[in-house]
Amino acid sequence: MNDPNATSVVGFTRMDRGTARDYALLDELAKPYIAETGERVLAYLESLKGGFPGYQVDRYVHSLQTATRALRAGECEEIVVAALLHDIGDNLAPENHAEVAAGVLRPYVARHTYWMVLHHGLFQGYYYFDKTGGDPNERERHRDHPAYEMTVRFCADYDQLSFDPQYDTFALGHFAPMVEGVFAREPWGEHTEQDWPMRG
């Protein structure tokens, strides 16, 4: 059904019947929508409030704490944003949340930042897999990857520490300009061809 508020819509109801004009229109209409991705990501973070019972903080506070620790440690904005968003998939995909978070970030970050977020769940297991019947050293299969140490440090210094209700955590608004900056990058631009995040 066509949106009555839309100023322009395509003529097709099946994609195989679309014209070049239809697809040019869709490309044009997508630009401002894509430009608002950062705002939608920030709004979605609010949905993490109250999720995953039993912890002393919810995933929303955990995400803010992880990002706060990364920022205070002097990480670049890309890593701080990755820290903020690393668990954004928890509500939708609790069994593969890292893949969801990594997928959201992938068009906007360096290869190793993406890899770190994609594998952080496995690396986080170092701290508890032995208590749940797993192998805490499962991350060792990735020992030769260039981002191995980066991911170990991310989990050790930021992620696994960030369940503390007493920690002085920055509010989401503190990170909003960073998130908007990362998502303002050209999707699949030069930054995604880099191994390491660009500073500055």
mmCIF file of C-alpha atoms in Angstrom:
data_model
loop_
_atom_site.group_PDB
_atom_site.id
_atom_site.type_symbol
_atom_site.label_atom_id
_atom_site.label_comp_id
_atom_site.label_asym_id
_atom_site.label_seq_id
_atom_site.Cartn_x
_atom_site.Cartn_y
_atom_site.Cartn_z
ATOM 1 C CA MET A 1 0.000 0.000 0.000
ATOM 2 C CA ASN A 2 1.386 3.412 -0.940
ATOM 3 C CA ASP A 3 2.106 5.944 1.781
ATOM 4 C CA PRO A 4 -0.434 8.792 1.322
ATOM 5 C CA ASN A 5 2.120 11.200 2.809
ATOM 6 C CA ALA A 6 4.812 10.307 0.295
ATOM 7 C CA THR A 7 5.478 12.927 -2.370
ATOM 8 C CA SER A 8 6.776 10.346 -4.822
ATOM 9 C CA VAL A 9 6.401 6.621 -5.106
ATOM 10 C CA VAL A 10 7.527 4.065 -7.634
ATOM 11 C CA GLY A 11 5.129 2.647 -10.174
ATOM 12 C CA PHE A 12 5.854 -1.026 -9.561
ATOM 13 C CA THR A 13 4.374 -3.591 -7.203
ATOM 14 C CA ARG A 14 6.969 -6.213 -8.171
ATOM 15 C CA MET A 15 10.672 -5.409 -8.233
ATOM 16 C CA ASP A 16 11.212 -7.123 -11.575
ATOM 17 C CA ARG A 17 8.846 -4.588 -13.160
ATOM 18 C CA GLY A 18 10.634 -1.517 -11.869
ATOM 19 C CA THR A 19 12.149 0.939 -14.318
ATOM 20 C CA ALA A 20 15.455 2.787 -14.219
ATOM 21 C CA ARG A 21 13.430 5.885 -13.295
ATOM 22 C CA ASP A 22 11.830 4.007 -10.360
ATOM 23 C CA TYR A 23 15.193 2.905 -9.013
ATOM 24 C CA ALA A 24 16.715 6.371 -9.487
ATOM 25 C CA LEU A 25 13.810 7.765 -7.449
ATOM 26 C CA LEU A 26 14.380 5.193 -4.696
ATOM 27 C CA ASP A 27 18.094 6.049 -4.580
ATOM 28 C CA GLU A 28 17.260 9.733 -4.217
ATOM 29 C CA LEU A 29 14.649 9.157 -1.508
ATOM 30 C CA ALA A 30 17.007 6.850 0.399
ATOM 31 C CA LYS A 31 19.701 9.520 0.837
ATOM 32 C CA PRO A 32 18.022 11.543 3.612
ATOM 33 C CA TYR A 33 16.787 8.329 5.248
ATOM 34 C CA ILE A 34 20.282 6.849 5.315
ATOM 35 C CA ALA A 35 21.605 10.173 6.619
ATOM 36 C CA GLU A 36 19.381 9.724 9.695
ATOM 37 C CA THR A 37 20.805 6.293 10.587
ATOM 38 C CA GLY A 38 22.739 7.668 13.561
ATOM 39 C CA GLU A 39 19.574 9.188 15.027
ATOM 40 C CA ARG A 40 17.698 5.893 14.653
ATOM 41 C CA VAL A 41 20.555 3.959 16.266
ATOM 42 C CA LEU A 42 20.559 6.346 19.230
ATOM 43 C CA ALA A 43 16.781 5.982 19.583
ATOM 44 C CA TYR A 44 17.032 2.191 19.397
ATOM 45 C CA LEU A 45 19.568 2.101 22.236
ATOM 46 C CA GLU A 46 16.754 3.185 24.545
ATOM 47 C CA SER A 47 15.097 -0.196 23.929
ATOM 48 C CA LEU A 48 17.929 -1.856 25.864
ATOM 49 C CA LYS A 49 16.550 -0.413 29.096
ATOM 50 C CA GLY A 50 15.284 -3.168 31.340
ATOM 51 C CA GLY A 51 16.587 -6.010 29.172
ATOM 52 C CA PHE A 52 18.302 -9.134 30.456
ATOM 53 C CA PRO A 53 17.149 -9.506 34.079
ATOM 54 C CA GLY A 54 19.465 -10.627 36.852
ATOM 55 C CA TYR A 55 22.392 -8.308 36.227
ATOM 56 C CA GLN A 56 22.970 -5.336 38.507
ATOM 57 C CA VAL A 57 22.600 -3.022 35.496
ATOM 58 C CA ASP A 58 20.545 -3.413 32.336
ATOM 59 C CA ARG A 59 22.083 -3.546 28.850
ATOM 60 C CA TYR A 60 21.456 0.162 28.341
ATOM 61 C CA VAL A 61 23.572 1.129 31.352
ATOM 62 C CA HIS A 62 26.103 -1.569 30.465
ATOM 63 C CA SER A 63 26.470 -0.067 26.989
ATOM 64 C CA LEU A 64 26.927 3.442 28.380
ATOM 65 C CA GLN A 65 29.472 2.166 30.914
ATOM 66 C CA THR A 66 31.461 0.303 28.290
ATOM 67 C CA ALA A 67 31.613 3.410 26.111
ATOM 68 C CA THR A 68 32.475 5.623 29.087
ATOM 69 C CA ARG A 69 35.406 3.401 30.015
ATOM 70 C CA ALA A 70 36.653 3.375 26.407
ATOM 71 C CA LEU A 71 36.403 7.158 26.186
ATOM 72 C CA ARG A 72 38.209 7.689 29.473
ATOM 73 C CA ALA A 73 40.959 5.340 28.289
ATOM 74 C CA GLY A 74 41.575 7.609 25.300
ATOM 75 C CA GLU A 75 40.128 5.414 22.550
ATOM 76 C CA CYS A 76 39.255 7.066 19.234
ATOM 77 C CA GLU A 77 35.629 7.917 18.504
ATOM 78 C CA GLU A 78 35.124 4.839 16.321
ATOM 79 C CA ILE A 79 36.069 2.491 19.167
ATOM 80 C CA VAL A 80 33.966 4.473 21.652
ATOM 81 C CA VAL A 81 30.963 4.147 19.324
ATOM 82 C CA ALA A 82 31.679 0.431 18.886
ATOM 83 C CA ALA A 83 31.787 0.112 22.679
ATOM 84 C CA LEU A 84 28.453 1.877 22.953
ATOM 85 C CA LEU A 85 26.805 -0.305 20.310
ATOM 86 C CA HIS A 86 28.484 -3.667 20.920
ATOM 87 C CA ASP A 87 25.370 -5.140 22.580
ATOM 88 C CA ILE A 88 22.715 -3.346 20.513
ATOM 89 C CA GLY A 89 21.557 -6.705 19.153
ATOM 90 C CA ASP A 90 20.811 -8.223 22.569
ATOM 91 C CA ASN A 91 17.037 -7.699 22.521
ATOM 92 C CA LEU A 92 16.454 -8.854 18.947
ATOM 93 C CA ALA A 93 19.019 -11.644 18.756
ATOM 94 C CA PRO A 94 20.242 -12.736 22.183
ATOM 95 C CA GLU A 95 21.919 -15.845 20.764
ATOM 96 C CA ASN A 96 23.898 -13.974 18.092
ATOM 97 C CA HIS A 97 23.803 -10.373 19.269
ATOM 98 C CA ALA A 98 27.424 -9.723 18.298
ATOM 99 C CA GLU A 99 26.646 -10.457 14.645
ATOM 100 C CA VAL A 100 23.765 -7.966 14.720
ATOM 101 C CA ALA A 101 25.859 -5.216 16.307
ATOM 102 C CA ALA A 102 28.752 -5.861 13.933
ATOM 103 C CA GLY A 103 26.364 -5.776 10.974
ATOM 104 C CA VAL A 104 24.974 -2.391 12.025
ATOM 105 C CA LEU A 105 28.494 -0.953 12.263
ATOM 106 C CA ARG A 106 30.086 -2.659 9.232
ATOM 107 C CA PRO A 107 29.407 -0.001 6.524
ATOM 108 C CA TYR A 108 30.841 2.729 8.759
ATOM 109 C CA VAL A 109 33.941 1.337 10.485
ATOM 110 C CA ALA A 110 37.352 -0.170 9.812
ATOM 111 C CA ARG A 111 37.750 -3.912 9.267
ATOM 112 C CA HIS A 112 39.292 -4.636 12.666
ATOM 113 C CA THR A 113 36.649 -2.617 14.524
ATOM 114 C CA TYR A 114 34.006 -4.731 12.798
ATOM 115 C CA TRP A 115 35.939 -7.925 13.648
ATOM 116 C CA MET A 116 36.260 -6.906 17.293
ATOM 117 C CA VAL A 117 32.514 -6.356 17.680
ATOM 118 C CA LEU A 118 31.704 -9.518 15.714
ATOM 119 C CA HIS A 119 33.866 -11.656 18.036
ATOM 120 C CA HIS A 120 33.465 -9.866 21.363
ATOM 121 C CA GLY A 121 30.909 -12.408 22.622
ATOM 122 C CA LEU A 122 33.339 -15.276 22.211
ATOM 123 C CA PHE A 123 36.178 -13.272 23.772
ATOM 124 C CA GLN A 124 33.937 -12.220 26.673
ATOM 125 C CA GLY A 125 33.502 -15.918 27.387
ATOM 126 C CA TYR A 126 37.043 -15.943 28.767
ATOM 127 C CA TYR A 127 35.526 -14.544 31.968
ATOM 128 C CA TYR A 128 32.728 -17.060 32.460
ATOM 129 C CA PHE A 129 32.675 -20.015 30.050
ATOM 130 C CA ASP A 130 34.384 -22.203 32.663
ATOM 131 C CA LYS A 131 31.409 -21.569 34.980
ATOM 132 C CA THR A 132 28.842 -22.551 32.361
ATOM 133 C CA GLY A 133 30.408 -25.714 30.964
ATOM 134 C CA GLY A 134 32.362 -24.072 28.153
ATOM 135 C CA ASP A 135 36.006 -23.496 27.339
ATOM 136 C CA PRO A 136 37.215 -20.047 28.433
ATOM 137 C CA ASN A 137 40.142 -20.317 26.037
ATOM 138 C CA GLU A 138 37.976 -20.769 22.966
ATOM 139 C CA ARG A 139 39.142 -17.353 21.769
ATOM 140 C CA GLU A 140 42.615 -18.863 21.225
ATOM 141 C CA ARG A 141 41.561 -20.167 17.820
ATOM 142 C CA HIS A 142 41.789 -16.535 16.706
ATOM 143 C CA ARG A 143 45.218 -15.944 18.249
ATOM 144 C CA ASP A 144 46.822 -15.172 14.862
ATOM 145 C CA HIS A 145 44.277 -12.550 13.835
ATOM 146 C CA PRO A 146 45.664 -8.971 13.833
ATOM 147 C CA ALA A 147 42.728 -7.747 15.939
ATOM 148 C CA TYR A 148 43.089 -10.480 18.570
ATOM 149 C CA GLU A 149 44.855 -8.270 21.156
ATOM 150 C CA MET A 150 42.526 -5.366 20.432
ATOM 151 C CA THR A 151 39.516 -7.596 21.178
ATOM 152 C CA VAL A 152 41.124 -9.053 24.314
ATOM 153 C CA ARG A 153 41.726 -5.501 25.574
ATOM 154 C CA PHE A 154 38.206 -4.386 24.660
ATOM 155 C CA CYS A 155 36.703 -7.179 26.763
ATOM 156 C CA ALA A 156 39.214 -6.960 29.622
ATOM 157 C CA ASP A 157 39.267 -3.184 30.063
ATOM 158 C CA TYR A 158 35.765 -2.146 29.019
ATOM 159 C CA ASP A 159 33.142 -4.833 28.415
ATOM 160 C CA GLN A 160 33.560 -7.283 31.308
ATOM 161 C CA LEU A 161 34.009 -4.472 33.866
ATOM 162 C CA SER A 162 30.833 -2.601 32.947
ATOM 163 C CA PHE A 163 28.160 -4.137 35.155
ATOM 164 C CA ASP A 164 28.705 -1.784 38.105
ATOM 165 C CA PRO A 165 25.739 0.290 39.306
ATOM 166 C CA GLN A 166 28.142 2.570 41.211
ATOM 167 C CA TYR A 167 30.291 3.509 38.217
ATOM 168 C CA ASP A 168 30.164 7.164 37.167
ATOM 169 C CA THR A 169 28.739 6.689 33.680
ATOM 170 C CA PHE A 170 28.201 9.344 31.003
ATOM 171 C CA ALA A 171 24.665 9.857 29.703
ATOM 172 C CA LEU A 172 23.723 8.911 26.151
ATOM 173 C CA GLY A 173 23.765 12.563 25.075
ATOM 174 C CA HIS A 174 27.495 12.653 25.721
ATOM 175 C CA PHE A 175 28.016 10.079 22.957
ATOM 176 C CA ALA A 176 25.393 11.339 20.494
ATOM 177 C CA PRO A 177 27.777 13.532 18.438
ATOM 178 C CA MET A 178 30.219 10.618 18.122
ATOM 179 C CA VAL A 179 27.507 8.224 16.976
ATOM 180 C CA GLU A 180 26.155 10.749 14.487
ATOM 181 C CA GLY A 181 29.694 11.391 13.240
ATOM 182 C CA VAL A 182 30.432 7.723 12.581
ATOM 183 C CA PHE A 183 27.089 7.165 10.856
ATOM 184 C CA ALA A 184 27.535 10.337 8.798
ATOM 185 C CA ARG A 185 30.400 8.631 6.959
ATOM 186 C CA GLU A 186 29.772 7.482 3.423
ATOM 187 C CA PRO A 187 28.437 3.918 3.786
ATOM 188 C CA TRP A 188 31.066 1.468 2.513
ATOM 189 C CA GLY A 189 33.482 4.371 2.076
ATOM 190 C CA GLU A 190 37.261 4.402 2.298
ATOM 191 C CA HIS A 191 37.177 3.822 6.082
ATOM 192 C CA THR A 192 35.836 0.295 5.508
ATOM 193 C CA GLU A 193 38.907 -0.510 3.397
ATOM 194 C CA GLN A 194 41.191 0.336 6.314
ATOM 195 C CA ASP A 195 42.299 -2.314 8.789
ATOM 196 C CA TRP A 196 42.456 0.045 11.758
ATOM 197 C CA PRO A 197 40.220 2.929 12.795
ATOM 198 C CA MET A 198 41.221 6.379 11.639
ATOM 199 C CA ARG A 199 41.991 8.761 14.464
ATOM 200 C CA GLY A 200 40.629 12.254 14.619
#
